Every structure is written in structure tokens, then in C-alpha cells.
Amino acid sequence: MSVAWLNTGDNAWQLTAATIVGMQSVPGLVVLYAGIVKKKWAINSAFMAFYAFAAVLIAWVLWAYNMGFGNQWFPFLGHPGPIISMQNELTQALLPTSKTTANFPMATMVYFQFVFAAITLVLIAGGVLGRMNFKAWMLFVPLWLTFSYTVGAFSLWGGGFLSTLGVIDYSGGYVIHLSAGIAAFVAAAVVGPRLARDRENFQPNNVLLMLVGAGILWLGWNGFNGGDPYAASRDAGVAVLNTNITTAMSVLTWTAMDILYFKKPSVIGAVQGMITGLVGITPAAGVVDGYGAIAIGLATGIIPWFTMNILGKRLSFFRKVDDTLGVFHTHAVAGLLGGLLTGVLATKAGCVAYGLSNPGGGIDGNWHQVWLQLEGAAFIIALNLVMTYVILKLISLLVPLRMDEETLLIGDDAVHGEEAYAFFGEGERQPVLGD
């Protein structure tokens, strides 16, 4: 039975956007992680992503969604509680604290917000691949979702104090990427490093598989940013176009930087540039114009490249912390950069189209927006520094955070009893030792 508030076009787009964002995690980052690591860690890395996607969903519908998007409990958090009764699922989507409504059912809203929460945990995994105890990861996922992600989500998207202040985070530059980058770096430091031999030689086992995952990630971002107006609107089209402009510019810039410095173009480098472009445009996607998107892509192709390839190799601070995939650079640096550039490049027309009261950013004379963006970033950074550290320390009281040395030498076969590429004559398996 139809209801007056339901717009079938909006509902169809929102479900499509949610599905392709989900595909960024499964199979996108699952296969990207499987390909970008050493062969002995392919199964474990892929499984960490796969597990997180499932675990987040159950926690999300039972208590976490309402902490991020429900009725206000504190200025930074909503009341925990389930959201899966039939009455809940069929009613019109409403974010009660911000009084935001959408012309599709609450079930669609819950699923759309879930895929964002899930990918955040999947991204954090990239900082601890190749050594984190899987049982510790199983505990970390629901705990971090509950005590860190929901706070950022409510504060910026659910009607909390940062959204009231006027901080702009269009689609998760702060809530997702800055959070994931900081959390991954803290986790990498607390869990400890990979084996020395793995840090010295961690060549991808399948670059083409990595590119498959990268392609899914890039095009899946159309749903990531295009779904946030909660409607099949003109602003959704702006967000999708800008997302691709920035990403292309960032890929080209990162590749040029590789050629200038290393004298060779690197496909792995191009993928890093793709990721930083996608991350950088996320907080700005629907509020900047195409020229702003180009500027963001230029910045995300240079500054994270510099922090990863120059500062990351020269500063002892970065060398001591074994951030496996450089999540700090690709997500924290790029997310912060994109958030600050949103304060500069947001247009008044873009804000109006998205339903914001902000009078644009610095480009339209509102330089105060840059200060607001700094305030938002400071809160997200502090939140994730503290909560990630505390959660991991508590988990360490129950199970070791890092695998033992023997397991680290063997890899997947020791952890899961499975191998990524088990091509044997009659299908029989033999013990695999190391690389």
C-alpha cells in the first residue's frame, strides 16, 4: 500500500546508493586488501574486512543507529536502542534531533547509514593488517562502533553540537575518513608492528586484483557522495560529478609527483592518489563547484603524497608506527585537508541546494567557516585518539592484540587454516610456512 510521503524515485536512488557503497566494502576493499598485501596475509586481510561488515550491521540495528541518529541523549550522542520493529522500518525516515525527513522509509535510512559505518571499520583495518589478533579485531569492531563512530556521527550528522555550530561534513570527510585515519594510526601504535621482514618486504601479491577493488571503490563513491542529499536531486548530480573530477585530478597529480621524484609512474601510487582524491572531496562534494573540485584534487595529490613519501620516511614518529597501508596519510591527512578546503571553497549556492544555512565559505566571504571546520576536526581527532587507545587497552586485558611470533611467520594457514592460492594437483593441502 502506497503512502503520501513516499517518493519511489528517491527511495530507488537511496537503495541503489546504499548498495554500491556497501559494494565498496564487500567486495571492493575485501579484494583490494587481499591483493595489496603479501600472499601469506591475503585471507586474513580480506576476512578482517568481511567480518567487520557483518558485525557492524548487527550492532547497528540493535543499538548503534539510534546512538548516531536517534533522539538526543547528550549533545554528542543519541539514545541507544533497536530500530528493527516493523513499525520502525515502515515509517517515514526521520532524524528526530535535527528534524530532517526524507521521502523514503526508515528501513532505507538505517541501511544507508549502516554502509557508511561499516566502511569506517574496514578502513581502520588497513592500519593493522599483517599482525592484529583476529579475536581482538572481533571485539574491537563493535566496541569502536559504539563508543567512537556513533559520537562523531551524531555530533555532525544526527543533529549534535557540531552540526548546530555549522561545521560542514557533506558525506564523511570527518565522520568517516579523519576518524578512520586517526584510529588506524593509534591502533597501529598500540597493537605493535609487523615482523621486521614483513615491514621490509611487503610486496603486493596481486596488483590486478588490487585494481579491481580500486575500481569498485572509485565508482562506488558515486553512491557515497551522491546519496547524501537523501533525494534524487540536482545536488546529488553535483556531488557525483565533483567526486569524479577531484579523483581524476588527484590520480594525475599523484602520478606526476611519482614521476618527478621516483622517475617512474606507479600504479600503486595512482591508487593511493585515487583514494586521497575520493577522501578529500567527501566533506565538500555537493557544496563546491567544479573548479573547487579541481583545486581539492590538486591538493590531495600533493600534500598526502608528501606526508607519505617524504615525512613518512624521514620522521622517526612515522617510522616507529607501522601503519600497514598508510591509512593516516590517505584518510586522516586527506580528510582533514578536504574538510579545511570545504571551509574555503564552499559556495553559497551549493549550501542552499543542500539545505544548509551556511553562507558559503571563504570564497564567498565567509572565512569564519574555516575556523568552524578546524573546530570540528579537533573534536574528531581528540575523540578518536582517546577512544581508540582506551578500547584497545581494555581488549588487551582479555586477549592479546598482536599475533604470536610463530603465527606471524606462517600467516593465513596458521590463523585460518586456509590459503589464498591453493592450487594443488588433486586438491590436497600441504602446510605453508611464511612467504
XYZ file of C-alpha atoms in Angstrom:
435
model
C 0.000 0.000 0.000
C 1.409 3.379 -1.003
C 1.652 6.326 1.383
C 1.599 10.024 0.571
C 5.131 10.780 1.766
C 6.856 8.041 -0.287
C 8.770 9.188 -3.351
C 9.618 5.998 -5.235
C 12.372 7.702 -7.240
C 14.131 8.921 -4.097
C 13.731 5.522 -2.466
C 15.100 3.724 -5.522
C 18.139 6.026 -5.696
C 18.797 5.788 -1.962
C 18.712 1.983 -2.016
C 20.953 1.964 -5.092
C 23.394 4.390 -3.492
C 23.461 2.323 -0.298
C 24.087 -0.870 -2.234
C 27.028 0.498 -4.216
C 28.522 1.985 -1.055
C 28.181 -1.456 0.520
C 29.979 -2.894 -2.501
C 32.915 -0.599 -1.741
C 33.494 -2.765 1.337
C 32.248 -6.125 0.036
C 33.806 -6.981 -2.360
C 35.731 -3.726 -3.014
C 38.060 -3.382 -0.047
C 37.964 -7.137 0.560
C 39.707 -7.791 -2.758
C 41.830 -4.639 -2.604
C 43.239 -5.758 0.750
C 43.658 -9.333 -0.494
C 45.697 -8.124 -3.462
C 47.780 -5.364 -1.893
C 49.309 -7.478 0.911
C 51.837 -10.302 0.855
C 50.417 -13.655 -0.217
C 50.605 -15.097 3.279
C 48.239 -12.389 4.589
C 45.671 -12.322 1.747
C 42.997 -14.380 3.536
C 43.407 -12.689 6.899
C 43.293 -9.177 5.420
C 40.212 -9.905 3.327
C 38.478 -11.616 6.257
C 39.051 -8.659 8.579
C 37.063 -6.507 6.147
C 34.417 -9.181 5.561
C 33.898 -9.747 9.287
C 33.633 -6.029 10.057
C 30.842 -5.582 7.504
C 28.733 -8.291 9.156
C 29.473 -7.345 12.756
C 28.705 -3.662 12.242
C 25.250 -4.403 10.801
C 24.033 -6.394 13.806
C 25.333 -3.844 16.315
C 23.929 -1.047 14.142
C 20.322 -2.221 14.120
C 20.270 -3.359 17.768
C 21.656 -0.224 19.418
C 24.161 1.874 17.441
C 21.961 3.505 14.781
C 19.943 5.348 17.392
C 23.153 6.448 19.121
C 24.190 8.138 15.909
C 20.876 9.322 14.506
C 18.173 8.952 17.178
C 16.811 11.191 19.910
C 19.429 13.264 21.701
C 20.849 11.831 24.910
C 23.868 14.138 25.157
C 24.922 16.973 22.799
C 27.220 14.444 21.109
C 25.210 11.203 21.337
C 21.742 9.756 20.863
C 19.837 7.243 22.997
C 20.884 3.627 22.254
C 18.144 1.220 21.225
C 16.892 -1.096 18.476
C 15.404 0.147 15.208
C 14.036 -3.040 13.607
C 10.413 -3.382 14.612
C 8.024 -3.385 11.649
C 6.677 -0.030 12.786
C 10.215 1.386 12.822
C 11.065 0.030 9.393
C 7.909 1.154 7.574
C 7.604 4.687 8.960
C 8.902 7.759 7.118
C 12.620 8.391 7.578
C 13.227 10.983 10.273
C 16.304 12.180 12.130
C 14.488 13.424 15.237
C 17.160 15.667 16.739
C 17.857 17.611 13.542
C 14.208 17.321 12.388
C 15.441 16.052 8.996
C 12.951 13.996 6.983
C 13.259 12.084 3.732
C 10.678 10.703 1.329
C 11.597 7.056 1.854
C 11.118 4.595 4.725
C 13.237 4.400 7.857
C 14.472 0.971 6.764
C 16.194 2.641 3.800
C 17.765 5.287 6.026
C 19.052 2.704 8.513
C 20.666 0.641 5.771
C 22.143 3.689 4.038
C 23.785 4.893 7.248
C 24.965 1.359 8.053
C 27.157 1.046 4.967
C 28.980 4.233 5.992
C 29.563 2.914 9.487
C 30.792 -0.405 8.092
C 33.330 1.040 5.697
C 34.830 3.125 8.503
C 35.767 -0.026 10.422
C 37.007 -1.673 7.218
C 39.298 1.313 6.605
C 40.720 1.123 10.127
C 41.724 -2.486 9.432
C 44.146 -1.195 6.804
C 46.403 0.176 9.532
C 46.836 -3.133 11.373
C 46.945 -5.708 8.580
C 49.535 -8.449 8.902
C 49.668 -8.793 12.686
C 46.482 -7.980 14.660
C 44.976 -10.940 16.504
C 41.691 -11.743 14.756
C 39.918 -12.353 18.062
C 40.959 -8.898 19.246
C 39.619 -7.468 15.978
C 36.309 -9.245 16.579
C 35.957 -7.366 19.870
C 37.285 -4.063 18.565
C 34.728 -3.673 15.773
C 31.511 -3.399 17.837
C 33.234 -1.515 20.662
C 34.746 1.174 18.427
C 31.486 1.498 16.510
C 29.607 2.041 19.768
C 31.935 4.395 21.615
C 33.623 6.338 18.814
C 31.810 6.232 15.470
C 28.357 6.986 16.876
C 29.674 10.062 18.705
C 31.123 11.575 15.552
C 28.063 10.656 13.509
C 25.606 12.208 15.965
C 27.731 15.311 16.506
C 27.981 16.111 12.798
C 25.028 14.388 11.113
C 22.471 13.458 13.745
C 21.752 16.977 14.978
C 24.517 17.177 17.583
C 26.568 20.157 18.669
C 28.951 20.317 15.682
C 26.119 20.450 13.176
C 24.460 23.139 15.308
C 27.690 25.143 15.218
C 27.640 24.971 11.421
C 30.507 22.556 10.669
C 30.099 21.137 7.151
C 30.798 17.459 6.537
C 28.863 16.653 3.401
C 29.452 12.913 3.340
C 32.032 11.865 5.903
C 35.399 13.550 5.467
C 35.439 13.885 9.253
C 32.928 11.294 10.474
C 34.470 8.515 8.384
C 37.891 9.350 6.987
C 39.517 11.572 9.587
C 38.149 9.203 12.235
C 39.430 6.097 10.433
C 42.856 7.611 9.777
C 43.413 8.653 13.386
C 42.007 5.399 14.772
C 44.137 3.304 12.400
C 47.297 5.152 13.422
C 46.565 4.771 17.126
C 45.709 1.101 16.638
C 48.917 0.519 14.681
C 50.921 2.041 17.536
C 49.127 0.140 20.315
C 48.975 -3.257 18.574
C 52.640 -3.087 17.579
C 54.450 -3.649 14.277
C 54.544 -6.475 11.779
C 57.558 -8.750 11.672
C 60.669 -6.853 10.605
C 60.890 -8.995 7.464
C 57.313 -8.107 6.554
C 57.919 -4.392 7.026
C 60.991 -4.578 4.816
C 59.321 -6.645 2.075
C 55.549 -6.362 1.757
C 55.117 -6.503 -1.997
C 51.511 -6.896 -3.206
C 50.717 -10.460 -4.217
C 48.217 -9.463 -6.922
C 48.259 -5.903 -8.273
C 45.483 -6.616 -10.785
C 43.168 -7.847 -8.014
C 44.019 -4.683 -6.111
C 42.952 -2.646 -9.170
C 39.616 -4.458 -9.306
C 38.999 -3.378 -5.720
C 40.170 0.156 -6.515
C 37.751 0.419 -9.429
C 34.829 -0.693 -7.273
C 35.889 1.834 -4.645
C 36.056 4.713 -7.147
C 32.684 4.168 -8.812
C 31.054 3.154 -5.542
C 31.825 6.665 -4.318
C 29.057 7.915 -6.609
C 26.653 6.450 -4.066
C 28.855 7.548 -1.158
C 28.560 11.243 -2.010
C 25.568 11.189 -4.353
C 23.322 9.610 -1.732
C 23.747 12.222 0.967
C 21.118 14.720 -0.172
C 18.623 11.903 0.687
C 16.949 12.520 -2.673
C 17.478 12.054 -6.400
C 18.111 15.797 -6.527
C 20.169 18.243 -8.557
C 22.644 18.424 -5.678
C 23.146 14.658 -5.922
C 24.244 15.153 -9.531
C 26.654 17.905 -8.479
C 28.142 15.642 -5.802
C 28.672 12.751 -8.225
C 30.342 14.915 -10.876
C 32.587 16.686 -8.372
C 33.581 13.374 -6.812
C 34.901 12.114 -10.128
C 36.578 15.406 -11.074
C 38.552 15.533 -7.839
C 39.505 11.869 -8.008
C 40.777 12.117 -11.586
C 42.779 15.244 -10.748
C 44.274 13.590 -7.683
C 45.300 10.482 -9.659
C 47.013 12.612 -12.292
C 48.754 14.778 -9.700
C 49.985 11.837 -7.590
C 51.278 10.105 -10.724
C 53.103 13.270 -11.760
C 54.656 13.510 -8.296
C 55.834 9.898 -8.550
C 57.424 10.580 -11.931
C 59.140 13.755 -10.726
C 60.518 12.191 -7.538
C 60.878 8.455 -8.227
C 61.315 8.772 -12.028
C 58.630 6.111 -12.591
C 54.830 6.130 -12.647
C 53.438 3.676 -10.095
C 50.019 2.052 -10.337
C 50.024 1.543 -6.569
C 50.774 5.250 -6.234
C 47.930 6.056 -8.615
C 45.566 4.046 -6.409
C 46.773 5.996 -3.368
C 46.081 9.215 -5.278
C 42.637 7.918 -6.197
C 41.876 7.252 -2.537
C 43.109 10.664 -1.347
C 41.019 12.369 -4.021
C 37.906 10.447 -3.031
C 38.514 11.229 0.615
C 39.303 14.894 0.032
C 36.124 15.652 -1.910
C 33.882 13.789 0.527
C 33.273 16.659 3.004
C 32.758 19.106 0.121
C 31.137 17.154 -2.701
C 27.828 18.974 -3.108
C 28.782 22.431 -1.822
C 31.780 23.248 -4.043
C 31.722 23.837 -7.780
C 33.795 22.022 -10.396
C 36.696 24.438 -10.103
C 36.758 23.828 -6.372
C 36.757 20.098 -7.065
C 39.829 20.505 -9.292
C 41.589 22.525 -6.581
C 40.856 19.858 -3.974
C 42.155 17.148 -6.313
C 45.376 19.070 -6.862
C 45.863 19.440 -3.108
C 45.063 15.789 -2.333
C 47.529 14.659 -4.973
C 50.372 16.691 -3.443
C 50.020 17.033 0.347
C 49.223 13.397 1.294
C 51.894 12.310 -1.234
C 54.388 14.477 0.651
C 53.393 13.244 4.105
C 53.511 9.611 2.955
C 56.645 9.583 0.819
C 58.786 12.268 2.458
C 57.701 12.887 6.047
C 56.617 9.271 6.500
C 60.110 8.040 5.662
C 62.157 10.766 7.344
C 60.401 11.413 10.659
C 61.013 8.840 13.385
C 57.471 9.473 14.644
C 56.060 7.894 11.484
C 58.750 5.215 11.138
C 58.071 3.845 14.615
C 54.349 3.318 13.968
C 53.650 0.518 11.485
C 50.569 1.804 9.656
C 50.424 -1.030 7.104
C 48.613 0.713 4.247
C 49.355 4.306 5.242
C 45.770 4.954 6.340
C 46.886 8.007 8.289
C 48.107 9.683 5.106
C 45.339 8.587 2.748
C 42.454 9.170 5.152
C 43.420 11.384 8.106
C 45.566 13.832 6.133
C 43.283 13.827 3.087
C 40.127 14.018 5.216
C 41.460 16.949 7.243
C 42.648 18.675 4.083
C 39.275 18.223 2.402
C 37.443 19.493 5.472
C 39.531 22.655 5.686
C 39.255 23.296 1.952
C 35.489 22.942 2.313
C 35.667 25.953 4.610
C 37.467 27.860 1.871
C 35.717 26.639 -1.286
C 32.097 26.001 -0.257
C 29.725 28.126 -2.323
C 26.593 29.789 -1.021
C 24.577 28.307 -3.903
C 25.847 24.822 -3.119
C 24.960 25.195 0.556
C 21.458 26.352 -0.340
C 20.973 23.433 -2.753
C 21.981 21.017 0.011
C 19.653 22.658 2.515
C 22.311 24.344 4.665
C 22.024 27.845 6.102
C 25.796 28.439 5.868
C 26.583 31.440 3.615
C 29.272 29.530 1.738
C 32.940 29.513 2.693
C 35.884 31.844 2.318
C 35.394 32.074 -1.432
C 32.053 33.776 -0.725
C 33.455 35.948 2.052
C 32.679 33.632 4.990
C 36.166 32.900 6.322
C 34.670 32.005 9.692
C 33.722 28.685 8.093
C 37.411 27.688 8.067
C 37.520 28.166 11.851
C 34.387 26.056 12.257
C 35.972 23.313 10.156
C 39.051 23.416 12.402
C 36.868 23.064 15.495
C 35.110 20.060 14.025
C 38.409 18.426 13.083
C 39.879 18.997 16.549
C 36.936 17.255 18.198
C 37.072 14.248 15.857
C 40.839 13.895 16.297
C 40.659 14.076 20.098
C 37.703 11.676 20.218
C 39.475 9.017 18.194
C 42.836 9.392 19.878
C 41.285 8.771 23.285
C 38.578 6.227 22.496
C 40.725 4.033 20.225
C 43.505 3.877 22.805
C 41.158 3.086 25.695
C 39.216 0.434 23.762
C 42.384 -1.387 22.691
C 43.840 -1.315 26.184
C 40.646 -2.814 27.575
C 40.629 -5.532 24.898
C 44.250 -6.351 25.736
C 43.104 -7.358 29.228
C 41.060 -10.158 27.612
C 43.047 -11.289 24.556
C 46.445 -10.413 23.050
C 46.240 -7.617 20.476
C 49.074 -8.998 18.359
C 49.586 -12.493 16.999
C 52.464 -14.527 18.414
C 55.753 -14.734 16.524
C 55.189 -18.237 15.145
C 51.799 -17.274 13.716
C 53.290 -14.126 12.211
C 55.908 -16.212 10.427
C 53.305 -18.506 8.835
C 50.363 -16.195 8.171
C 46.973 -17.293 6.856
C 47.493 -21.021 7.257
C 48.254 -20.599 10.965
C 45.406 -18.146 11.612
C 42.623 -19.624 9.489
C 43.868 -22.966 8.172
C 43.290 -21.617 4.653
C 45.387 -20.312 1.786
C 44.617 -17.695 -0.836
C 46.018 -19.623 -3.796
C 45.811 -23.351 -3.072
C 46.320 -24.882 -6.498
C 47.427 -28.463 -5.947
C 47.279 -31.498 -8.203
C 44.415 -33.396 -6.555
C 43.309 -30.628 -4.254
C 45.415 -31.869 -1.307
C 46.851 -29.252 1.034
C 50.311 -29.005 2.457
C 51.435 -26.827 5.412
C 52.546 -23.383 4.273
C 55.424 -21.721 6.056
C 55.720 -17.984 5.615
C 56.061 -16.286 2.253
